[in-house]
Amino acid sequence: MVGLDEQLRGWMSVPAAARELGVSPSRVRELVAAGDLDATKLGREVLVRAESVARRVRVVASQAGRPWSSRTAWAVLSLASGTRPNWVAASELTRARKYALRPLNHWPRLLVNRAAVHRVRMLAGVQQRARALPGVAIGGAEAAVAHGAPLVVPTTGTLELYLTAATYEQLRGLRGIGWRPDEPNTILRVLPSDLPDLAVDTIIGTGLVLVAAAAADLLDHGDDRGTLGARELLTPRTGSHS
């Protein structure tokens, strides 16, 4: 029988997570509600997965500056993918071209508004069904490999999907999805509903997310393997990033 101490290994209280992140406990609860931190409940107490706190500390660089709006984030990702973002005005395009030169270690913070993140656990059949829905595109490591990144993706790895808000609501009605799992196997990145239709079509219209978005997904994981893969994807398109 697994003891309580072993069950709690790898989890921390909300106040402890707040201290690690340098934010208030209420901000931690907001991050949990948004899916940016993994959490579970033990009785009435919310516990936060220590690994997700460490991941956020690694990837959310405080020196990066204020996160970009969703429109700007996707304009930058479009440019970095070699695609002109025709949904933005000339002045926005000028800013986006400048922003696209920012160092890659700043991207996780600056691009956080590109999508709302939900970490869930899906049965294998539901994963396959979700992949085939309209308004869905493959992201993450699988998309990075499809775009040419030199990565090996395990068959049991985490599936990452970009999807519209309408498709997300459709998924909410399906059985076989755990919305607050201890061991998520799927990352859902829900596009903001205020993005223009042209932007959404550019982002997910092919069923495979833009190459720079796949690179951004790798950077979000905060490990050396992902950073190297992101650089491999982006260097031929935007030149060397620091």
mmCIF file of C-alpha atoms in Angstrom:
data_model
loop_
_atom_site.group_PDB
_atom_site.id
_atom_site.type_symbol
_atom_site.label_atom_id
_atom_site.label_comp_id
_atom_site.label_asym_id
_atom_site.label_seq_id
_atom_site.Cartn_x
_atom_site.Cartn_y
_atom_site.Cartn_z
ATOM 1 C CA MET A 1 0.000 0.000 0.000
ATOM 2 C CA VAL A 2 1.337 3.421 -0.966
ATOM 3 C CA GLY A 3 1.813 5.721 2.011
ATOM 4 C CA LEU A 4 0.618 9.316 2.153
ATOM 5 C CA ASP A 5 4.171 10.689 2.050
ATOM 6 C CA GLU A 6 4.851 8.814 -1.181
ATOM 7 C CA GLN A 7 1.581 10.023 -2.704
ATOM 8 C CA LEU A 8 2.526 13.613 -1.927
ATOM 9 C CA ARG A 9 6.033 13.348 -3.334
ATOM 10 C CA GLY A 10 6.370 15.768 -6.245
ATOM 11 C CA TRP A 11 3.515 18.031 -5.094
ATOM 12 C CA MET A 12 3.544 21.304 -3.177
ATOM 13 C CA SER A 13 1.037 23.580 -1.510
ATOM 14 C CA VAL A 14 -0.253 26.738 -3.181
ATOM 15 C CA PRO A 15 1.717 29.017 -0.792
ATOM 16 C CA ALA A 16 4.915 27.038 -1.479
ATOM 17 C CA ALA A 17 4.355 27.310 -5.227
ATOM 18 C CA ALA A 18 3.743 31.046 -4.837
ATOM 19 C CA ARG A 19 7.083 31.447 -3.050
ATOM 20 C CA GLU A 20 8.899 29.532 -5.809
ATOM 21 C CA LEU A 21 7.323 31.672 -8.517
ATOM 22 C CA GLY A 22 7.525 34.988 -6.683
ATOM 23 C CA VAL A 23 3.777 35.615 -7.048
ATOM 24 C CA SER A 24 0.765 35.659 -4.738
ATOM 25 C CA PRO A 25 -1.200 32.494 -3.858
ATOM 26 C CA SER A 26 -4.195 33.931 -5.722
ATOM 27 C CA ARG A 27 -2.032 34.219 -8.856
ATOM 28 C CA VAL A 28 -1.042 30.558 -8.464
ATOM 29 C CA ARG A 29 -4.739 29.624 -8.331
ATOM 30 C CA GLU A 30 -5.303 31.655 -11.519
ATOM 31 C CA LEU A 31 -2.459 29.767 -13.233
ATOM 32 C CA VAL A 32 -3.978 26.461 -12.097
ATOM 33 C CA ALA A 33 -7.407 27.463 -13.416
ATOM 34 C CA ALA A 34 -5.851 28.458 -16.767
ATOM 35 C CA GLY A 35 -4.041 25.130 -17.057
ATOM 36 C CA ASP A 36 -0.597 26.736 -16.813
ATOM 37 C CA LEU A 37 0.210 24.755 -13.657
ATOM 38 C CA ASP A 38 -0.722 21.119 -13.038
ATOM 39 C CA ALA A 39 -2.704 20.592 -9.845
ATOM 40 C CA THR A 40 -4.818 18.111 -7.931
ATOM 41 C CA LYS A 41 -7.006 18.212 -4.821
ATOM 42 C CA LEU A 42 -6.380 16.399 -1.559
ATOM 43 C CA GLY A 43 -9.557 16.898 0.416
ATOM 44 C CA ARG A 44 -10.098 20.635 0.367
ATOM 45 C CA GLU A 45 -6.470 21.500 -0.305
ATOM 46 C CA VAL A 46 -5.123 22.228 -3.784
ATOM 47 C CA LEU A 47 -1.691 20.766 -4.466
ATOM 48 C CA VAL A 48 0.485 21.914 -7.354
ATOM 49 C CA ARG A 49 2.822 19.588 -9.231
ATOM 50 C CA ALA A 50 6.381 20.642 -8.385
ATOM 51 C CA GLU A 51 7.625 19.801 -11.890
ATOM 52 C CA SER A 52 5.152 22.214 -13.481
ATOM 53 C CA VAL A 53 6.308 24.962 -11.090
ATOM 54 C CA ALA A 54 9.938 24.271 -12.010
ATOM 55 C CA ARG A 55 9.015 24.269 -15.696
ATOM 56 C CA ARG A 56 7.367 27.679 -15.376
ATOM 57 C CA VAL A 57 10.383 29.054 -13.515
ATOM 58 C CA ARG A 58 12.630 27.816 -16.346
ATOM 59 C CA VAL A 59 10.652 28.997 -19.326
ATOM 60 C CA VAL A 60 9.003 32.221 -18.174
ATOM 61 C CA ALA A 61 11.996 34.537 -18.301
ATOM 62 C CA SER A 62 11.251 37.651 -16.269
ATOM 63 C CA GLN A 63 13.650 39.730 -18.380
ATOM 64 C CA ALA A 64 11.719 38.997 -21.561
ATOM 65 C CA GLY A 65 9.232 41.797 -21.033
ATOM 66 C CA ARG A 66 5.484 41.953 -21.239
ATOM 67 C CA PRO A 67 3.753 39.132 -23.169
ATOM 68 C CA TRP A 68 2.541 40.065 -26.628
ATOM 69 C CA SER A 69 -1.132 40.140 -27.532
ATOM 70 C CA SER A 70 -2.490 37.098 -29.346
ATOM 71 C CA ARG A 71 -2.538 38.998 -32.678
ATOM 72 C CA THR A 72 1.070 40.105 -32.281
ATOM 73 C CA ALA A 73 2.182 36.668 -31.104
ATOM 74 C CA TRP A 74 0.720 34.997 -34.187
ATOM 75 C CA ALA A 75 2.023 37.732 -36.487
ATOM 76 C CA VAL A 76 5.525 37.049 -35.153
ATOM 77 C CA LEU A 77 5.082 33.280 -35.497
ATOM 78 C CA SER A 78 3.792 33.693 -39.042
ATOM 79 C CA LEU A 79 6.781 35.810 -40.031
ATOM 80 C CA ALA A 80 9.158 33.341 -38.370
ATOM 81 C CA SER A 81 7.460 30.618 -40.431
ATOM 82 C CA GLY A 82 8.034 32.516 -43.671
ATOM 83 C CA THR A 83 4.371 33.530 -44.029
ATOM 84 C CA ARG A 84 3.137 37.134 -44.259
ATOM 85 C CA PRO A 85 0.387 37.787 -41.661
ATOM 86 C CA ASN A 86 -2.132 39.562 -43.879
ATOM 87 C CA TRP A 87 -4.579 40.018 -41.011
ATOM 88 C CA VAL A 88 -2.502 42.771 -39.324
ATOM 89 C CA ALA A 89 -2.168 46.432 -40.226
ATOM 90 C CA ALA A 90 1.083 47.836 -41.654
ATOM 91 C CA SER A 91 2.102 49.331 -38.299
ATOM 92 C CA GLU A 92 1.542 45.999 -36.531
ATOM 93 C CA LEU A 93 3.539 44.221 -39.222
ATOM 94 C CA THR A 94 6.477 46.582 -38.676
ATOM 95 C CA ARG A 95 6.457 45.848 -34.945
ATOM 96 C CA ALA A 96 6.113 42.124 -35.547
ATOM 97 C CA ARG A 97 9.171 42.123 -37.817
ATOM 98 C CA LYS A 98 11.180 43.759 -35.055
ATOM 99 C CA TYR A 99 9.808 41.442 -32.390
ATOM 100 C CA ALA A 100 10.653 38.358 -34.478
ATOM 101 C CA LEU A 101 14.328 39.084 -33.798
ATOM 102 C CA ARG A 102 13.958 38.620 -30.035
ATOM 103 C CA PRO A 103 16.116 35.823 -28.513
ATOM 104 C CA LEU A 104 14.503 32.394 -28.323
ATOM 105 C CA ASN A 105 14.870 32.202 -24.545
ATOM 106 C CA HIS A 106 12.351 35.094 -24.384
ATOM 107 C CA TRP A 107 9.751 33.361 -26.532
ATOM 108 C CA PRO A 108 8.001 31.276 -23.834
ATOM 109 C CA ARG A 109 7.040 34.409 -21.923
ATOM 110 C CA LEU A 110 6.353 36.656 -24.894
ATOM 111 C CA LEU A 111 4.192 34.091 -26.715
ATOM 112 C CA VAL A 112 2.135 32.925 -23.751
ATOM 113 C CA ASN A 113 -1.030 34.606 -25.124
ATOM 114 C CA ARG A 114 -0.975 32.643 -28.378
ATOM 115 C CA ALA A 115 -3.291 30.031 -26.838
ATOM 116 C CA ALA A 116 -4.910 28.952 -23.579
ATOM 117 C CA VAL A 117 -3.289 25.721 -22.393
ATOM 118 C CA HIS A 118 -5.187 22.766 -20.938
ATOM 119 C CA ARG A 119 -3.364 19.594 -19.874
ATOM 120 C CA VAL A 120 -5.704 16.616 -19.951
ATOM 121 C CA ARG A 121 -5.661 12.836 -20.116
ATOM 122 C CA MET A 122 -7.395 11.222 -23.083
ATOM 123 C CA LEU A 123 -8.104 7.607 -23.856
ATOM 124 C CA ALA A 124 -6.305 6.496 -27.037
ATOM 125 C CA GLY A 125 -9.540 6.333 -29.035
ATOM 126 C CA VAL A 126 -10.515 9.827 -27.948
ATOM 127 C CA GLN A 127 -7.080 11.138 -28.954
ATOM 128 C CA GLN A 128 -7.575 9.734 -32.441
ATOM 129 C CA ARG A 129 -11.050 11.237 -32.633
ATOM 130 C CA ALA A 130 -9.782 14.622 -31.442
ATOM 131 C CA ARG A 131 -7.014 14.649 -34.058
ATOM 132 C CA ALA A 132 -9.584 14.203 -36.821
ATOM 133 C CA LEU A 133 -11.984 16.952 -35.745
ATOM 134 C CA PRO A 134 -12.368 20.102 -37.869
ATOM 135 C CA GLY A 135 -10.564 23.080 -36.344
ATOM 136 C CA VAL A 136 -7.667 20.989 -35.014
ATOM 137 C CA ALA A 137 -3.979 20.991 -35.936
ATOM 138 C CA ILE A 138 -1.088 18.918 -34.636
ATOM 139 C CA GLY A 139 1.450 20.866 -32.590
ATOM 140 C CA GLY A 140 4.390 20.114 -30.344
ATOM 141 C CA ALA A 141 7.130 17.605 -31.087
ATOM 142 C CA GLU A 142 5.056 15.708 -33.649
ATOM 143 C CA ALA A 143 4.562 18.875 -35.689
ATOM 144 C CA ALA A 144 8.221 19.791 -35.246
ATOM 145 C CA VAL A 145 9.308 16.431 -36.694
ATOM 146 C CA ALA A 146 6.873 16.843 -39.600
ATOM 147 C CA HIS A 147 8.492 20.220 -40.291
ATOM 148 C CA GLY A 148 11.978 18.660 -40.263
ATOM 149 C CA ALA A 149 13.240 18.861 -36.669
ATOM 150 C CA PRO A 150 15.809 16.124 -35.861
ATOM 151 C CA LEU A 151 13.808 14.667 -32.963
ATOM 152 C CA VAL A 152 12.633 11.197 -32.042
ATOM 153 C CA VAL A 153 9.061 11.273 -30.754
ATOM 154 C CA PRO A 154 8.123 8.312 -28.528
ATOM 155 C CA THR A 155 4.861 6.589 -29.394
ATOM 156 C CA THR A 156 3.738 7.135 -25.803
ATOM 157 C CA GLY A 157 4.713 10.810 -25.779
ATOM 158 C CA THR A 158 2.425 13.716 -25.038
ATOM 159 C CA LEU A 159 0.095 14.690 -27.868
ATOM 160 C CA GLU A 160 -0.168 18.450 -28.476
ATOM 161 C CA LEU A 161 -3.096 19.916 -30.380
ATOM 162 C CA TYR A 162 -4.045 23.433 -31.434
ATOM 163 C CA LEU A 163 -7.777 23.957 -31.755
ATOM 164 C CA THR A 164 -10.436 26.599 -32.074
ATOM 165 C CA ALA A 165 -12.613 27.609 -29.125
ATOM 166 C CA ALA A 166 -15.621 25.987 -30.807
ATOM 167 C CA THR A 167 -13.802 22.660 -31.182
ATOM 168 C CA TYR A 168 -12.656 22.847 -27.574
ATOM 169 C CA GLU A 169 -16.279 23.168 -26.451
ATOM 170 C CA GLN A 170 -17.066 20.126 -28.580
ATOM 171 C CA LEU A 171 -14.328 18.169 -26.800
ATOM 172 C CA ARG A 172 -15.732 19.216 -23.426
ATOM 173 C CA GLY A 173 -18.783 17.135 -24.257
ATOM 174 C CA LEU A 174 -16.866 13.933 -24.995
ATOM 175 C CA ARG A 175 -16.370 11.086 -22.572
ATOM 176 C CA GLY A 176 -12.951 9.594 -21.993
ATOM 177 C CA ILE A 177 -11.200 12.858 -21.090
ATOM 178 C CA GLY A 178 -9.853 13.648 -17.630
ATOM 179 C CA TRP A 179 -9.740 17.404 -17.181
ATOM 180 C CA ARG A 180 -7.706 17.484 -13.936
ATOM 181 C CA PRO A 181 -5.465 14.420 -14.293
ATOM 182 C CA ASP A 182 -2.425 13.534 -12.217
ATOM 183 C CA GLU A 183 -0.663 12.295 -15.368
ATOM 184 C CA PRO A 184 -1.768 14.275 -18.446
ATOM 185 C CA ASN A 185 -0.990 12.827 -21.869
ATOM 186 C CA THR A 186 -2.459 15.573 -24.057
ATOM 187 C CA ILE A 187 -1.867 19.331 -24.251
ATOM 188 C CA LEU A 188 -4.715 21.337 -25.750
ATOM 189 C CA ARG A 189 -3.789 24.819 -26.974
ATOM 190 C CA VAL A 190 -7.025 26.728 -27.564
ATOM 191 C CA LEU A 191 -6.758 29.674 -29.938
ATOM 192 C CA PRO A 192 -8.231 32.992 -28.754
ATOM 193 C CA SER A 193 -11.732 33.505 -30.110
ATOM 194 C CA ASP A 194 -10.933 37.097 -31.178
ATOM 195 C CA LEU A 195 -8.361 36.053 -33.795
ATOM 196 C CA PRO A 196 -9.487 36.863 -37.355
ATOM 197 C CA ASP A 197 -10.665 33.902 -39.451
ATOM 198 C CA LEU A 198 -7.766 34.467 -41.853
ATOM 199 C CA ALA A 199 -5.311 34.124 -38.975
ATOM 200 C CA VAL A 200 -6.954 30.914 -37.731
ATOM 201 C CA ASP A 201 -6.874 29.429 -41.218
ATOM 202 C CA THR A 202 -3.180 30.310 -41.545
ATOM 203 C CA ILE A 203 -2.386 28.784 -38.159
ATOM 204 C CA ILE A 204 -4.244 25.471 -38.385
ATOM 205 C CA GLY A 205 -5.708 25.264 -41.888
ATOM 206 C CA THR A 206 -3.305 22.536 -43.054
ATOM 207 C CA GLY A 207 -3.869 20.320 -40.019
ATOM 208 C CA LEU A 208 -0.281 21.014 -38.942
ATOM 209 C CA VAL A 209 0.497 24.112 -36.912
ATOM 210 C CA LEU A 210 2.926 26.706 -38.288
ATOM 211 C CA VAL A 211 6.569 25.664 -38.044
ATOM 212 C CA ALA A 212 7.455 28.529 -35.672
ATOM 213 C CA ALA A 213 4.540 27.581 -33.396
ATOM 214 C CA ALA A 214 5.882 24.016 -33.245
ATOM 215 C CA ALA A 215 9.259 25.506 -32.298
ATOM 216 C CA ALA A 216 7.576 27.634 -29.620
ATOM 217 C CA ASP A 217 5.940 24.486 -28.211
ATOM 218 C CA LEU A 218 9.365 22.856 -27.917
ATOM 219 C CA LEU A 219 10.743 25.925 -26.152
ATOM 220 C CA ASP A 220 7.860 25.848 -23.669
ATOM 221 C CA HIS A 221 9.148 22.549 -22.299
ATOM 222 C CA GLY A 222 12.357 24.278 -21.212
ATOM 223 C CA ASP A 223 14.799 21.424 -21.906
ATOM 224 C CA ASP A 224 17.973 21.348 -23.980
ATOM 225 C CA ARG A 225 16.536 18.862 -26.480
ATOM 226 C CA GLY A 226 13.566 21.087 -27.228
ATOM 227 C CA THR A 227 15.684 24.239 -27.486
ATOM 228 C CA LEU A 228 18.033 22.563 -29.961
ATOM 229 C CA GLY A 229 15.090 21.315 -32.029
ATOM 230 C CA ALA A 230 13.544 24.795 -32.088
ATOM 231 C CA ARG A 231 16.783 26.346 -33.298
ATOM 232 C CA GLU A 232 17.106 23.721 -36.018
ATOM 233 C CA LEU A 233 13.609 24.599 -37.236
ATOM 234 C CA LEU A 234 13.972 28.369 -37.142
ATOM 235 C CA THR A 235 17.541 29.036 -38.289
ATOM 236 C CA PRO A 236 16.904 28.432 -42.026
ATOM 237 C CA ARG A 237 13.974 30.884 -41.894
ATOM 238 C CA THR A 238 15.044 33.663 -39.569
ATOM 239 C CA GLY A 239 18.786 33.320 -39.202
ATOM 240 C CA SER A 240 20.656 32.522 -35.999
ATOM 241 C CA HIS A 241 18.882 33.159 -32.676
ATOM 242 C CA SER A 242 20.667 33.555 -29.370
#
